[in-house]
mmCIF file of C-alpha atoms and ligand atoms in Angstrom:
data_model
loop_
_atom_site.group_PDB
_atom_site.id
_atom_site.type_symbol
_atom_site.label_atom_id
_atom_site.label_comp_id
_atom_site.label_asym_id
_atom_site.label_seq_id
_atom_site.Cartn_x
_atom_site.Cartn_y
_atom_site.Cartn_z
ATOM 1 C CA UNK A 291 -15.181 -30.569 -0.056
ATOM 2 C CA UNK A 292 -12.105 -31.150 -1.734
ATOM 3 C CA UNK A 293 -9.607 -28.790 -2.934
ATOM 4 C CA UNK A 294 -6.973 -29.534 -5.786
ATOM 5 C CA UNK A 295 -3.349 -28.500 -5.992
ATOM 6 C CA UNK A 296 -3.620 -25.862 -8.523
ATOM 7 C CA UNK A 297 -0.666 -24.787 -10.812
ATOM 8 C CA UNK A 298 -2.356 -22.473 -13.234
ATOM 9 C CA UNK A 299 -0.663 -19.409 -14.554
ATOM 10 C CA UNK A 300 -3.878 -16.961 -13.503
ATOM 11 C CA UNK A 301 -6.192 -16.901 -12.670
ATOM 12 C CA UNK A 302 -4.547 -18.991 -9.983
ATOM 13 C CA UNK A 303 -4.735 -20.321 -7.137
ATOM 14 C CA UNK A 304 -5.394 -17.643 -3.740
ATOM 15 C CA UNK A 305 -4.478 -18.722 -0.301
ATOM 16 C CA UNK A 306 -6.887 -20.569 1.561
ATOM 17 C CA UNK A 307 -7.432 -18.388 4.975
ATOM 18 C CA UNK A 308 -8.573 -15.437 2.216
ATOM 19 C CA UNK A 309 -11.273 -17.312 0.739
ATOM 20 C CA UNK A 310 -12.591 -18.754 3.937
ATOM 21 C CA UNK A 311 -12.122 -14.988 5.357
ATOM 22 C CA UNK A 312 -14.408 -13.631 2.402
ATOM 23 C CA UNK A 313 -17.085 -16.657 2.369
ATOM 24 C CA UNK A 314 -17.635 -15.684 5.959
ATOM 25 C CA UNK A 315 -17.949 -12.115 5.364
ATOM 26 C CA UNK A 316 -20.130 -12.203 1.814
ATOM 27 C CA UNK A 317 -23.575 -11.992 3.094
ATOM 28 C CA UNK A 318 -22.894 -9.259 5.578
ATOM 29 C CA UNK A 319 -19.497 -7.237 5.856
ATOM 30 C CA UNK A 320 -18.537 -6.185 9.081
ATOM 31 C CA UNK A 321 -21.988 -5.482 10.407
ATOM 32 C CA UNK A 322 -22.706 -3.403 7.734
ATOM 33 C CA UNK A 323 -25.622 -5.527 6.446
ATOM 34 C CA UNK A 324 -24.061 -5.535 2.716
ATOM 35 C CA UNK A 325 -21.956 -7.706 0.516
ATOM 36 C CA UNK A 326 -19.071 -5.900 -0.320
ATOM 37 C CA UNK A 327 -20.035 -6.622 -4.216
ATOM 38 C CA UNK A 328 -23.540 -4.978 -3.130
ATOM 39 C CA UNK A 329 -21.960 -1.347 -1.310
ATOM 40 C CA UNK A 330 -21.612 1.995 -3.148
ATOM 41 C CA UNK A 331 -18.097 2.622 -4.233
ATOM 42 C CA UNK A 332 -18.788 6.335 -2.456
ATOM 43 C CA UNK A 333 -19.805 4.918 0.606
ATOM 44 C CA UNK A 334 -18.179 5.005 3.953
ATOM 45 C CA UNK A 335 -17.727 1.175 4.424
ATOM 46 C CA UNK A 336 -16.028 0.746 0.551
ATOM 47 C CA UNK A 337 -13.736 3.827 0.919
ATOM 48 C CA UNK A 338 -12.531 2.361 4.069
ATOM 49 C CA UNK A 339 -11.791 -1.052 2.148
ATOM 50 C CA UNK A 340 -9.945 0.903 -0.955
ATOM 51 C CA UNK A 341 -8.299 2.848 1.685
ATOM 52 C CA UNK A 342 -6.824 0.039 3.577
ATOM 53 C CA UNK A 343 -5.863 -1.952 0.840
ATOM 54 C CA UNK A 344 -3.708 1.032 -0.856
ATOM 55 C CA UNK A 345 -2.192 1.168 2.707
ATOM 56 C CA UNK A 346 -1.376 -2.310 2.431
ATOM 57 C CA UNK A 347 0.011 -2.281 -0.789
ATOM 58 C CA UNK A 348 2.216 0.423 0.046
ATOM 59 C CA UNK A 349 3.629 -1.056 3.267
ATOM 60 C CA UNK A 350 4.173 -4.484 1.546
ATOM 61 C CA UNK A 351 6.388 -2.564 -0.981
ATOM 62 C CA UNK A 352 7.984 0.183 0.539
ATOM 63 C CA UNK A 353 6.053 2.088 -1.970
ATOM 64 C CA UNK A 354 7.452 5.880 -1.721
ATOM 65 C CA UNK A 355 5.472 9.030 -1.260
ATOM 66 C CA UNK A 356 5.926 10.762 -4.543
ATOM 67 C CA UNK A 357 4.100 7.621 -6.216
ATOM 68 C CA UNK A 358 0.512 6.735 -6.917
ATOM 69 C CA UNK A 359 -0.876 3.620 -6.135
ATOM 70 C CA UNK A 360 -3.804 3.395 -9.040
ATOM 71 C CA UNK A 361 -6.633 0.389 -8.739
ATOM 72 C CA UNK A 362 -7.733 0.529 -12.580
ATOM 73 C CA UNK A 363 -9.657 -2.013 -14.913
ATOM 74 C CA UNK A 364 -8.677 -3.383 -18.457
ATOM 75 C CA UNK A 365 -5.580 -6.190 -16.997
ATOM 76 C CA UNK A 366 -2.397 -5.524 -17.969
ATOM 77 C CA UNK A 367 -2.620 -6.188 -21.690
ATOM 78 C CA UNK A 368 -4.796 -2.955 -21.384
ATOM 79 C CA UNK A 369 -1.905 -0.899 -19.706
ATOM 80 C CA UNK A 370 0.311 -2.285 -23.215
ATOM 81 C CA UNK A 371 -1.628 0.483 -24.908
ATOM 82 C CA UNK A 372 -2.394 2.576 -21.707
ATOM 83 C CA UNK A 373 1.307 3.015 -20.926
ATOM 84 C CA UNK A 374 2.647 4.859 -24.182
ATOM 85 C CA UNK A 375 -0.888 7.159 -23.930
ATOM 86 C CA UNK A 376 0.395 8.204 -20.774
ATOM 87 C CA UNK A 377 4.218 7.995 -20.968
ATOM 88 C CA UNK A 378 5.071 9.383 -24.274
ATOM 89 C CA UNK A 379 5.491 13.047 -22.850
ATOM 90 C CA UNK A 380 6.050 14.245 -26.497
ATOM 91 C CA UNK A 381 8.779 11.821 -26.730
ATOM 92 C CA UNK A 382 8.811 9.929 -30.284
ATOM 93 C CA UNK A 383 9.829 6.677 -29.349
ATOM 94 C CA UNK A 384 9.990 4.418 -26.229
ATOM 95 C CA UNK A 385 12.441 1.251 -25.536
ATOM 96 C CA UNK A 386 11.157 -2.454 -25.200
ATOM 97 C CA UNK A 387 13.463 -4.892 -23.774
ATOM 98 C CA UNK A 388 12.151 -8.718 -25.505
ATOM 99 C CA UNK A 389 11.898 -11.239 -23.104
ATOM 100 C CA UNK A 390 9.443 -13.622 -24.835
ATOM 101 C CA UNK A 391 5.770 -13.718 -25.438
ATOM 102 C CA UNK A 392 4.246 -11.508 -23.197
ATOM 103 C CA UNK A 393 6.878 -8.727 -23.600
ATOM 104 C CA UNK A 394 6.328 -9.304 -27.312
ATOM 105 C CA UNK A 395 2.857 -8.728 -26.975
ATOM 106 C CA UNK A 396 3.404 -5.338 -25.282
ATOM 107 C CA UNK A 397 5.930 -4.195 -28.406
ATOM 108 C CA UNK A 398 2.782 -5.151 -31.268
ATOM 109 C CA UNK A 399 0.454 -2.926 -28.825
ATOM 110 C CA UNK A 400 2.810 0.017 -28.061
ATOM 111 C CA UNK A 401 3.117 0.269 -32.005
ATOM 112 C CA UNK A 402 0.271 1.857 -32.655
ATOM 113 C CA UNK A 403 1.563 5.284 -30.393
ATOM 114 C CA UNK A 404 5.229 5.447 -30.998
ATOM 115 C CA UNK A 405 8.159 4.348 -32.943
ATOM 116 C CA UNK A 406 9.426 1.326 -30.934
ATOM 117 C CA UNK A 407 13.310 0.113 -30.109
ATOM 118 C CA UNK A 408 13.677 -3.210 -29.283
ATOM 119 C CA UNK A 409 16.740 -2.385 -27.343
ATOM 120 C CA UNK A 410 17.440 -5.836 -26.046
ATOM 121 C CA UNK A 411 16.137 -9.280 -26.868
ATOM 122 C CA UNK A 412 16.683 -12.845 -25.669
ATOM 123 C CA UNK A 413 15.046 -14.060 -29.309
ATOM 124 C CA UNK A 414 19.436 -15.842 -30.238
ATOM 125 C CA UNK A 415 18.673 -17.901 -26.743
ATOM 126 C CA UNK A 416 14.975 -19.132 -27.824
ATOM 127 C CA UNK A 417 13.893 -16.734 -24.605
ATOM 128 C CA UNK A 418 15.673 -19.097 -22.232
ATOM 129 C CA UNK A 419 17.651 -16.545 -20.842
ATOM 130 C CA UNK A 420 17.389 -12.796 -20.283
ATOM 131 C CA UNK A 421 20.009 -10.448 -22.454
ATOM 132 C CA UNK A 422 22.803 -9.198 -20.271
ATOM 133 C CA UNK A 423 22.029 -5.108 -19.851
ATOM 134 C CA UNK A 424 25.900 -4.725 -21.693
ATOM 135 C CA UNK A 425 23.772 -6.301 -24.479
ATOM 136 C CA UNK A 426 21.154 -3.558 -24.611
ATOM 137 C CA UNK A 427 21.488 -0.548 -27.103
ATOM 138 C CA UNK A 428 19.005 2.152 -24.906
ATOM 139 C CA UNK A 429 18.356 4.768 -26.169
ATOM 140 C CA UNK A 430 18.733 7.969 -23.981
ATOM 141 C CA UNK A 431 15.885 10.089 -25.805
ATOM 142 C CA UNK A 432 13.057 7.162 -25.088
ATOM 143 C CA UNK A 433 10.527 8.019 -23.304
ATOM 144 C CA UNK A 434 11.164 4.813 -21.079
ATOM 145 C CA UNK A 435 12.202 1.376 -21.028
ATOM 146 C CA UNK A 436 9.356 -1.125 -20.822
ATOM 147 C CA UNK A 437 10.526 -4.638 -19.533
ATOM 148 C CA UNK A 438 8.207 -7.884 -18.569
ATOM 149 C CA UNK A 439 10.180 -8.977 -15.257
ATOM 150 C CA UNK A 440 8.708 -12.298 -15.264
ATOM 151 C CA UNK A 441 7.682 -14.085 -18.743
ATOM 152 C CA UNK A 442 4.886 -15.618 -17.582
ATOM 153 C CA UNK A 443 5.053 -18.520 -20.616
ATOM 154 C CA UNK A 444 8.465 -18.895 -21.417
ATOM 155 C CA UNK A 445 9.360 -18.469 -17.593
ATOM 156 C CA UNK A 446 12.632 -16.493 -16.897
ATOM 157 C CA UNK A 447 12.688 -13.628 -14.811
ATOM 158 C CA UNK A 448 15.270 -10.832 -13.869
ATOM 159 C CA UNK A 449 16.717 -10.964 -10.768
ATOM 160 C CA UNK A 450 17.669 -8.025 -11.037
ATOM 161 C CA UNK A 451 16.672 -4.499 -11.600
ATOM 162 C CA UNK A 452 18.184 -2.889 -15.126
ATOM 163 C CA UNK A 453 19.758 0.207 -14.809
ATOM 164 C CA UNK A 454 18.498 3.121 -17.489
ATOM 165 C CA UNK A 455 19.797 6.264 -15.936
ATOM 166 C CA UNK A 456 17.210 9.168 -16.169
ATOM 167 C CA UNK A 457 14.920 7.189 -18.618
ATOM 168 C CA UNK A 458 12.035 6.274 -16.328
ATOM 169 C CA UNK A 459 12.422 1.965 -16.078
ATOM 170 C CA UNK A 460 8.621 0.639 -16.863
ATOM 171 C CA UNK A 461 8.243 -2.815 -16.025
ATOM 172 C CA UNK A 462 5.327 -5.186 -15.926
ATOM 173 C CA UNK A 463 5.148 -7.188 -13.071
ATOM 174 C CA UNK A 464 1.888 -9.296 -13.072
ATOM 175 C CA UNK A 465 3.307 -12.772 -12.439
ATOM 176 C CA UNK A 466 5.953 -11.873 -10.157
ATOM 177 C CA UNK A 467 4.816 -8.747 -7.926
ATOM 178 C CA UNK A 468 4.741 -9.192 -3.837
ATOM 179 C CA UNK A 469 7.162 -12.478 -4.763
ATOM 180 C CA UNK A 470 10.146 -10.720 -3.532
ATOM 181 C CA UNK A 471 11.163 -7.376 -2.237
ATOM 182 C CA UNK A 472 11.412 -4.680 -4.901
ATOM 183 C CA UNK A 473 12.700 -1.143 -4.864
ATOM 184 C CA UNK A 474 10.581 0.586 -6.460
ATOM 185 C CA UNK A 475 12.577 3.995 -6.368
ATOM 186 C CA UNK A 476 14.577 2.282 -9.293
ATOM 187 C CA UNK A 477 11.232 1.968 -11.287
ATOM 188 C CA UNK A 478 9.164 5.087 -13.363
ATOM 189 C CA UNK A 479 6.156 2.751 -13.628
ATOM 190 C CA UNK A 480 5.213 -0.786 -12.208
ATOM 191 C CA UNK A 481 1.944 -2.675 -13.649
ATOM 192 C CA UNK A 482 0.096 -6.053 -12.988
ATOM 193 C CA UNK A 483 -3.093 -7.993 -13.230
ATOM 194 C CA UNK A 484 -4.194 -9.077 -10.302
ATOM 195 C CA UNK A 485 -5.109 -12.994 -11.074
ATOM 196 C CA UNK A 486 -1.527 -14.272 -10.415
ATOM 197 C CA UNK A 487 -0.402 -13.006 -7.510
ATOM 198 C CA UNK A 488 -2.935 -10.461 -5.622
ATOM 199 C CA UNK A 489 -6.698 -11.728 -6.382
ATOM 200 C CA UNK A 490 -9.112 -12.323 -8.935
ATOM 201 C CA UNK A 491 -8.872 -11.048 -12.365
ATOM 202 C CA UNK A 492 -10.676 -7.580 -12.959
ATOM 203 C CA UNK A 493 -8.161 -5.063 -11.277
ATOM 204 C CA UNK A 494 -5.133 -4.041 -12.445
ATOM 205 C CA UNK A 495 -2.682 -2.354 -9.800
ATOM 206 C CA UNK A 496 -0.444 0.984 -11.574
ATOM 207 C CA UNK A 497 2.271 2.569 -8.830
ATOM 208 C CA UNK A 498 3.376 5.020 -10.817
ATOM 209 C CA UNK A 499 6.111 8.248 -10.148
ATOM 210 C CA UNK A 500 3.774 11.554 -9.799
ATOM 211 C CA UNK A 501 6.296 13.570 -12.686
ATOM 212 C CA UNK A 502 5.455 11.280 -15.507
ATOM 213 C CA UNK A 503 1.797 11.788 -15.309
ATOM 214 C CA UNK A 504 -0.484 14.593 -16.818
ATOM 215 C CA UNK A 505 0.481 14.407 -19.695
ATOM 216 C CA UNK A 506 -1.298 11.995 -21.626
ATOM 217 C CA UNK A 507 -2.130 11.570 -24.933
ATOM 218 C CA UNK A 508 -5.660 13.344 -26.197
ATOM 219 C CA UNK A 509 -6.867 10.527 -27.476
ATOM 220 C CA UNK A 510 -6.201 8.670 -24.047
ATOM 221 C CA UNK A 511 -9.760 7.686 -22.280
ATOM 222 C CA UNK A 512 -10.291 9.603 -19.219
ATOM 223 C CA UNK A 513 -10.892 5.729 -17.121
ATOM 224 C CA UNK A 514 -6.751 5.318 -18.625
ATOM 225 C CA UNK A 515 -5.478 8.739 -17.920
ATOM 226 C CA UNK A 516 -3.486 7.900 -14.940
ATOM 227 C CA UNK A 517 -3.568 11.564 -13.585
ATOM 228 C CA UNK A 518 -7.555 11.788 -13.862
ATOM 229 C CA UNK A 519 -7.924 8.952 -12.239
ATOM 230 C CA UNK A 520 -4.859 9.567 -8.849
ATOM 231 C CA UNK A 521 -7.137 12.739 -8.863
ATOM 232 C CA UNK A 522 -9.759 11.220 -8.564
ATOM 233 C CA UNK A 523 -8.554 8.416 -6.218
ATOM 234 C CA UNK A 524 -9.328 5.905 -9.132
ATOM 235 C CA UNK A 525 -12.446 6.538 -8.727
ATOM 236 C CA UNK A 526 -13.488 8.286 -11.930
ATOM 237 C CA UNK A 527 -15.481 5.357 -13.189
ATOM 238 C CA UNK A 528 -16.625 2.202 -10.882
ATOM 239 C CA UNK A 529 -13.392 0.108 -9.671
ATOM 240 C CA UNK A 530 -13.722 -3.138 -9.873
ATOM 241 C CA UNK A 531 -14.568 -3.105 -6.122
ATOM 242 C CA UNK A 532 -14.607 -7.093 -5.087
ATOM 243 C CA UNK A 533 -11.437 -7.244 -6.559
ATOM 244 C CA UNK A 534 -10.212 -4.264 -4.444
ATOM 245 C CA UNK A 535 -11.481 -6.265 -1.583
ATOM 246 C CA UNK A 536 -9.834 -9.309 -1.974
ATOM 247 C CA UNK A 537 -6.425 -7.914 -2.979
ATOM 248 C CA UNK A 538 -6.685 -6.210 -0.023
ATOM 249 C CA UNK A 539 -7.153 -9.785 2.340
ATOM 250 C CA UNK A 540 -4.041 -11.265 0.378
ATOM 251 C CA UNK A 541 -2.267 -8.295 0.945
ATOM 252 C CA UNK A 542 -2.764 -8.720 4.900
ATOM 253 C CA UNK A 543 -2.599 -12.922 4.458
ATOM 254 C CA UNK A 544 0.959 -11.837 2.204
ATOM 255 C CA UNK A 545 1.912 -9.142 6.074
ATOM 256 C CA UNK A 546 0.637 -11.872 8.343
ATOM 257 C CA UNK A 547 3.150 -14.585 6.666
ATOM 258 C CA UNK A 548 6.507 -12.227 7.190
ATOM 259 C CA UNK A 549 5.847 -10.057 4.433
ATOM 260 C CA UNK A 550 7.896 -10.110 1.099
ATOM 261 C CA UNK A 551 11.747 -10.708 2.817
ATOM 262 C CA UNK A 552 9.659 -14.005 3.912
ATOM 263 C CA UNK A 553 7.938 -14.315 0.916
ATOM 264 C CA UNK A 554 11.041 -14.384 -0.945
ATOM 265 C CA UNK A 555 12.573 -16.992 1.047
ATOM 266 C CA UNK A 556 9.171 -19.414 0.659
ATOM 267 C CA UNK A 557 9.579 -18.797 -2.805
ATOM 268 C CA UNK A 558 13.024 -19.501 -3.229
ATOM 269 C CA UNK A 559 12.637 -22.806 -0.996
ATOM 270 C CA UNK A 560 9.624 -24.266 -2.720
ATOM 271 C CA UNK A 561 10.795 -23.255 -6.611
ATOM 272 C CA UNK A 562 14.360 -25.396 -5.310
ATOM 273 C CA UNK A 563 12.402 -28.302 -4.619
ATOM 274 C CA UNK A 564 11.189 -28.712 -8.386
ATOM 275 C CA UNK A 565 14.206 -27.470 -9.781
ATOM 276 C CA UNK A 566 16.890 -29.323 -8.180
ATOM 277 C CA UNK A 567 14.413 -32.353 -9.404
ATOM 278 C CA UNK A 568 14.841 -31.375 -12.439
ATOM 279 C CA UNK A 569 18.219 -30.989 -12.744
ATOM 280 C CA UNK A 570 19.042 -34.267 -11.907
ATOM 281 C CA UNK A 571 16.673 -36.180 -13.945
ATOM 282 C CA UNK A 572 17.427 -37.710 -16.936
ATOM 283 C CA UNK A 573 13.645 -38.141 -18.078
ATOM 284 C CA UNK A 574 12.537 -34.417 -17.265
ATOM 285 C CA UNK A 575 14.604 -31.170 -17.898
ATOM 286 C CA UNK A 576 14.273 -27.490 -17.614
ATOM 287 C CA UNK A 577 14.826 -25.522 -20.741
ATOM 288 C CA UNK A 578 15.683 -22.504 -18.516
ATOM 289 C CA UNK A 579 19.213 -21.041 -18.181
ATOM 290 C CA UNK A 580 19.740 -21.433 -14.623
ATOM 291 C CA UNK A 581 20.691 -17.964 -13.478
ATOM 292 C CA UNK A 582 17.211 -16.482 -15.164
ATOM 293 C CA UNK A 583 14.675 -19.253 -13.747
ATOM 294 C CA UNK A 584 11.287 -17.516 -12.883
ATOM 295 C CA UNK A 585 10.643 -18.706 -9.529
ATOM 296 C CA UNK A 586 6.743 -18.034 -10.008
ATOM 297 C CA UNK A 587 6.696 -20.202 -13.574
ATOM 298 C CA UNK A 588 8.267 -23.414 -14.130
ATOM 299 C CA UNK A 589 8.140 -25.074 -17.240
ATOM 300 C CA UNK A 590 9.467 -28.297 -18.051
ATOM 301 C CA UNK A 591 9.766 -31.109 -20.510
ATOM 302 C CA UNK A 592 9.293 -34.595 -20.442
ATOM 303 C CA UNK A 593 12.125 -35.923 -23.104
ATOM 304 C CA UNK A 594 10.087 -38.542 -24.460
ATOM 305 C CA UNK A 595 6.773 -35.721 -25.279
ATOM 306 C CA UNK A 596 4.538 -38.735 -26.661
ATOM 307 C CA UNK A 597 3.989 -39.255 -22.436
ATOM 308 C CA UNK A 598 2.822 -35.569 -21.825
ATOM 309 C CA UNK A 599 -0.730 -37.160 -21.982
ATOM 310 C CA UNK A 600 0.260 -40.203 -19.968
ATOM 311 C CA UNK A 601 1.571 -37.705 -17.659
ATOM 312 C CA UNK A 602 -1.307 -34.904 -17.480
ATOM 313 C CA UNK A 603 -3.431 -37.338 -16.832
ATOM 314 C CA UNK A 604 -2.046 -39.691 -13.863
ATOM 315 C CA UNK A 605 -1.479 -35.499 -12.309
ATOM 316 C CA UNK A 606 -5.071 -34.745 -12.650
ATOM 317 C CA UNK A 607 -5.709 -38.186 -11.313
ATOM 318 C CA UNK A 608 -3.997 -37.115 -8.083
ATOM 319 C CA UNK A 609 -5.623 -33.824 -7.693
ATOM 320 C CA UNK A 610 -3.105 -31.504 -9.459
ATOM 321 C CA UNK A 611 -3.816 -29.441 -11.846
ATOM 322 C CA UNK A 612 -3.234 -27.149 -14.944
ATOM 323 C CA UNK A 613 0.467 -28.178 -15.339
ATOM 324 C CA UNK A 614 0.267 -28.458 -19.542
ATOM 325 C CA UNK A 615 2.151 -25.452 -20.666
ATOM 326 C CA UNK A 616 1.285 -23.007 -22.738
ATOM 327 C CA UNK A 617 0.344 -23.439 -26.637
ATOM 328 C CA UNK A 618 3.118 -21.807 -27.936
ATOM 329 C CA UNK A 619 5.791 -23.288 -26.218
ATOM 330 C CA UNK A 620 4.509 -27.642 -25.664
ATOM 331 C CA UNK A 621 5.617 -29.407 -22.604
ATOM 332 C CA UNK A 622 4.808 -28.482 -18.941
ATOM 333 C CA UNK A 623 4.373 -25.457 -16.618
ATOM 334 C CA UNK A 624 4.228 -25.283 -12.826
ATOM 335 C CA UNK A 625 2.969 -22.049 -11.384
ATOM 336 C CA UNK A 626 3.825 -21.510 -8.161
ATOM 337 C CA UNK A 627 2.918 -18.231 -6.864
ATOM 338 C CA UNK A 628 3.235 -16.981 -3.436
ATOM 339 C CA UNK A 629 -0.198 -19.025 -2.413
ATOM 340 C CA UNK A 630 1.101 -22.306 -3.469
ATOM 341 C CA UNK A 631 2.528 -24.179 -0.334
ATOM 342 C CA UNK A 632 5.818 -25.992 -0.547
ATOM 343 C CA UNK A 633 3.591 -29.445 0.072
ATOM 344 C CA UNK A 634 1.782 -28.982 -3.386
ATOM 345 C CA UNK A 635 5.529 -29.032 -5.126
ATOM 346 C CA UNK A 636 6.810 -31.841 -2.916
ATOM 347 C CA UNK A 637 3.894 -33.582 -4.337
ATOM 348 C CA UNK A 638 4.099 -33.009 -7.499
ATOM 349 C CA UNK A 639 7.863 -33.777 -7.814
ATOM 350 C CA UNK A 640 6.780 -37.094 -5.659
ATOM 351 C CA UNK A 641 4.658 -37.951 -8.708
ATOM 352 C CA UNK A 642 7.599 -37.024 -10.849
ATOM 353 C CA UNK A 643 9.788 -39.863 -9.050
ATOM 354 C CA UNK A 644 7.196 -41.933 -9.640
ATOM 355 C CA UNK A 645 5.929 -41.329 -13.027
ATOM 356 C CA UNK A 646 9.728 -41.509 -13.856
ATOM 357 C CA UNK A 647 10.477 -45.055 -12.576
ATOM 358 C CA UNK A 648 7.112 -46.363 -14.552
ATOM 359 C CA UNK A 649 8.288 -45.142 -17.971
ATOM 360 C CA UNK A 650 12.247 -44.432 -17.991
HETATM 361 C C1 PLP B 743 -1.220 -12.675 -17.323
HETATM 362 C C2 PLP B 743 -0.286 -11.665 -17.859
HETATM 363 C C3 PLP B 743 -0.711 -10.604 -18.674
HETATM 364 C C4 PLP B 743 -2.150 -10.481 -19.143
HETATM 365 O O1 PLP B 743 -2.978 -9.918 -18.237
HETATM 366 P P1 PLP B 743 -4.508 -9.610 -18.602
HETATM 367 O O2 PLP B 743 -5.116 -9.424 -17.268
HETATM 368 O O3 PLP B 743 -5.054 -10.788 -19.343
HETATM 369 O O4 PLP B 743 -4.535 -8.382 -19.420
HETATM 370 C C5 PLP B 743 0.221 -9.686 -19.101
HETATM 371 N N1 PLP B 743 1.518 -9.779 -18.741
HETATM 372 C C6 PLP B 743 1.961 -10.791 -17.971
HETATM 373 C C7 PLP B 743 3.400 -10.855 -17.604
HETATM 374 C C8 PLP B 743 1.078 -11.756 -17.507
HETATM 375 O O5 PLP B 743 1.521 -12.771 -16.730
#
């Protein structure tokens, strides 16, 4: 067996100890004679799992008492539309803050509920920086401010946490949750898919303040009313239980390596290695400005682009891949979520040196 060093943007890559953990434990969990995928969602042994992992969750983060911790399908483009259903409180109109494509992708869906602000944008910078809160023009009747902290494509990310007084601050976090500690007092609402930095794809994670829900739209599904389903301890329809089960092994791999304080500081570490790289290269370059670099998504250029194939494929060659960025915006993209080890960047800018002296 051979494994490669994968930098894809999500599904993407889990840490090893959890998947030899769960290949040792799929036939028969715990005694209980069952695959997890094969147990009731009602039983004993499942509720435990669910139960655990919320417990988890909630240590990792600090999560406070007056907020539910939800375990939901439909991924986070599915909480674009779920959040206004549920947020909207008779409120007309709701506050986006436009960070680049995936924010702008939550704006078109939001649409179709409520008049929409774009109250900040980064659009003058390309989306290589995040607009300065001075910038913003919030509105104090929204219903809430929606940010994406980390644009998963474009790859800048706040570091920081914006400020909107008693409008509830809704952010979605799926490429950048359990990176870093996060106070989530500051935040009404936090969502994310699971498949960057807690599992597989198929759950989506909601910790949500208990005052902003029951009120939701009539229209609103009962599986995406979040106060049917924290009644129901999401549990009104079938969660997507594996899922459950796995986020719940990272979440002990994510306690067993320091928690997020020492997540943080792996992260920081390991997303210096490529970037100092970068900045003193004269053949590759970060379009990024400095002070917003995601730390989970890198992506980078090559300034001569007729070698991004050249390049893509020597990587590949050496066991590393998914590092062509996305469609919409060319060049490269390193993901490097909590999972990836600070080995798989060394190597990666190694091949950098290397590819550079061959072709500068
Ligand atoms: C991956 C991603 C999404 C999309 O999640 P789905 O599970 O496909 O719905 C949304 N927002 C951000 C920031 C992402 O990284």
């Amino acid at each position: 067996m051979s494994r490669v060093i994968n930098f894809s943007a999500g599904p993407a890559a889990l840490p090893e100890p959890v998947l030899r953990q769960a290949a040792t434990e799929m036939l028969d969990w715990h005694g209980s004679g069952m695959s997890v995928m094969e147990m009731s969602h009602r039983g004993k042994e499942f509720i435990s799992i669910h139960a655990q992992t919320e417990a988890l969750l909630r240590e990792l983060l600090g999560v406070p008492g007056n907020y539910k911790v939800l375990f939901l399908q439909g991924g986070a483009i599915g909480q674009n539309a779920i959040v206004p259903m549920n947020l909207l409180r008779g409120k007309a109109s709701a506050d986006y803050i436009n960070t680049g494509e995936w924010s702008k992708k939550s704006i078109k869906e939001a649409k179709a509920y409520c008049k929409i602000n774009v109250a900040g944008t980064g659009e003058a910078s390309g989306y290589t920086a995040i607009p300065k809160q001075s910038d913003w023009k919030l509105d104090p009747d929204a219903a809430y401010v929606h940010i994406c902290s980390n644009e998963t494509i474009g790859g800048v990310e706040y570091h920081w946490t914006p400020d909107t007084g008693a409008v509830p601050l809704v952010a979605d976090m799926s490429s950048n949750i359990l990176s870093k500690p996060i106070d989530v007092s500051k935040f009404g609402l936090i969502y994310a898919g699971a498949q960057k930095n807690m599992g597989p794809s198929g759950l989506t994670v909601v910790i949500v303040r208990d005052d902003l829900i029951g009120n939701a739209l009539p229209i609103t599904p009962s599986a995406f009313d979040y106060k049917q389903q924290a009644d129901n301890d999401s549990m009104l329809n079938t969660p997507p239980t594996y899922a459950i089960y796995i986020a719940g092994l990272v979440y002990q791999w994510v306690k067993d390596q320091g928690g997020l304080q020492a997540m943080a500081e792996h992260n920081q570490k390991k997303a210096a290695v490529l970037y100092d790289y970068l900045d003193q290269s004269n053949f590759f370059s970060s379009p990024i400005a400095r002070e917003d670099r995601s730390l989970m998504n890198v992506p980078f250029k090559l300034k001569n682009e007729s070698l991004d194939d050249a390049f893509l494929k020597g990587a590949q060659a050496r066991g590393m891949v998914q590092l062509k960025g996305h469609r919409s915006v060319g060049g490269m993209r390193a993901s490097i979520y909590n999972a990836m080890p600070v080995e798989g960047v060394k190597a990666l800018v190694a091949y950098m040196q290397e590819f550079e002296k061959q072709n500068a």
